[in-house]
XYZ file of C-alpha atoms in Angstrom:
154
model
C 6.961 -1.293 -7.346
C 6.540 -4.859 -6.180
C 4.887 -7.608 -8.142
C 1.298 -8.685 -7.638
C 0.750 -11.504 -5.162
C -2.276 -13.717 -5.943
C -4.575 -14.916 -3.145
C -7.981 -16.487 -2.658
C -10.753 -14.362 -1.214
C -11.229 -16.845 1.629
C -7.484 -16.925 2.386
C -6.418 -13.377 3.171
C -3.480 -14.259 5.426
C -0.913 -13.310 2.751
C -2.429 -9.844 2.498
C -2.481 -9.453 6.283
C 1.242 -10.315 6.252
C 1.890 -7.602 3.628
C 0.046 -5.004 5.713
C 1.865 -6.071 8.877
C 5.259 -6.024 7.102
C 4.730 -2.427 5.908
C 3.498 -1.295 9.338
C 6.361 -2.982 11.205
C 8.904 -1.357 8.894
C 7.364 2.111 9.358
C 8.135 2.596 5.689
C 7.677 6.244 4.620
C 7.595 5.298 0.931
C 9.564 6.609 -2.012
C 8.364 10.211 -1.537
C 8.023 10.225 2.266
C 4.215 10.368 2.075
C 3.412 6.798 3.057
C 2.835 3.312 1.694
C -0.351 1.569 0.606
C -1.243 -2.071 0.160
C -3.367 -2.382 -2.974
C -5.965 -5.159 -3.095
C -7.546 -5.886 -6.454
C -10.676 -7.929 -7.117
C -10.843 -10.133 -10.200
C -12.600 -8.688 -13.206
C -16.170 -9.763 -13.738
C -16.881 -12.206 -16.553
C -17.481 -10.178 -19.735
C -21.078 -11.312 -20.196
C -22.011 -10.454 -16.615
C -20.191 -7.113 -16.805
C -22.123 -6.256 -19.946
C -25.418 -6.244 -18.051
C -24.133 -4.894 -14.734
C -21.775 -2.195 -16.058
C -19.126 -3.725 -13.818
C -16.216 -4.296 -16.176
C -13.793 -1.826 -14.640
C -10.988 -2.478 -12.250
C -11.935 -2.702 -8.578
C -9.248 -1.798 -6.056
C -9.026 -1.104 -2.356
C -5.966 0.979 -1.488
C -5.186 0.470 2.214
C -3.234 3.408 3.675
C -0.874 1.555 6.018
C 1.701 4.273 6.693
C 1.352 8.017 6.436
C 3.878 10.803 6.070
C 7.209 9.856 7.587
C 6.165 6.206 7.999
C 3.682 6.853 10.811
C 1.232 4.022 11.556
C -1.951 5.130 13.328
C -5.707 5.031 13.436
C -7.895 5.773 11.610
C -6.857 3.575 8.670
C -8.245 4.776 5.354
C -9.112 2.477 2.469
C -9.713 4.254 -0.816
C -12.102 2.385 -3.112
C -11.351 2.699 -6.817
C -14.370 1.192 -8.594
C -16.957 1.825 -11.296
C -19.147 3.473 -8.630
C -16.718 6.355 -8.105
C -17.297 8.512 -5.032
C -20.603 6.760 -4.247
C -18.943 3.368 -3.694
C -18.549 3.748 0.069
C -22.192 4.687 0.596
C -23.324 1.581 -1.301
C -21.696 -0.573 1.394
C -23.395 0.484 4.584
C -21.327 0.438 7.738
C -19.671 -2.239 9.839
C -19.089 -1.886 13.585
C -15.918 0.167 14.126
C -15.974 1.535 10.595
C -17.110 4.719 8.833
C -17.720 5.580 5.175
C -16.971 8.810 3.360
C -16.779 10.385 -0.047
C -14.282 13.175 -0.009
C -13.020 15.216 -2.971
C -14.730 12.808 -5.366
C -13.127 9.696 -3.858
C -14.752 6.893 -1.853
C -13.292 5.755 1.472
C -14.058 3.224 4.165
C -12.320 4.021 7.423
C -11.361 1.667 10.241
C -11.598 3.489 13.554
C -9.708 2.624 16.718
C -7.262 3.938 19.274
C -3.603 3.275 19.889
C -4.613 1.579 23.159
C -6.501 -1.193 21.362
C -3.574 -2.180 19.145
C -3.803 -2.536 15.402
C -6.243 -5.062 13.990
C -4.671 -5.781 10.616
C -6.835 -8.870 10.119
C -10.018 -6.783 10.371
C -8.456 -4.044 8.224
C -7.713 -6.532 5.450
C -11.067 -8.288 5.841
C -12.842 -4.920 5.582
C -11.040 -4.059 2.342
C -11.797 -7.429 0.744
C -15.403 -7.414 1.979
C -15.982 -3.936 0.523
C -14.706 -5.011 -2.883
C -16.675 -8.260 -2.740
C -19.908 -6.426 -1.986
C -19.343 -3.900 -4.762
C -18.313 -6.567 -7.241
C -21.479 -8.702 -6.773
C -20.877 -12.444 -6.677
C -17.080 -12.187 -6.798
C -14.946 -15.150 -7.677
C -12.894 -16.999 -5.070
C -9.774 -16.954 -7.210
C -8.139 -14.157 -9.140
C -7.647 -11.725 -6.268
C -4.249 -10.072 -5.949
C -2.345 -7.627 -3.774
C 0.854 -5.607 -3.837
C 2.704 -2.910 -1.941
C 2.748 0.577 -3.474
C 5.629 2.721 -2.183
C 5.262 5.395 -4.896
C 2.518 7.403 -3.166
C 2.124 11.167 -3.531
C -0.701 12.769 -1.566
C -1.954 16.339 -1.708
């Protein structure tokens, strides 16, 4: 497991580089089931969380590679937040995106085709925007990201 890399919400270029690095490597992960880039929003101030019930961790887990290291559309982003499976439906949709709750988990999904090329900037921006909207008035600082190669999917 790699260390967390801090970034500002308005400066996502480091996260885009992480996503691109995993995709370019075609990394199948430690168990051959893929690699995710995990984006984590800063925790809400305790006094604000007290009234908004928003004191839990908020993560977006970007599925960059799938089984065998395959990189392809659609790209799934699992949202791990206090809203559970309903998180995706609280967001609404963006052009080129879909939302889903499947097996009790919330997902936002970037659609596309292999002919259009991969838009890792939009993929990263979509993950950060989803967390920012769910977090309500998120801070500029305190965001972090890392690569997770220890993925097991069922």
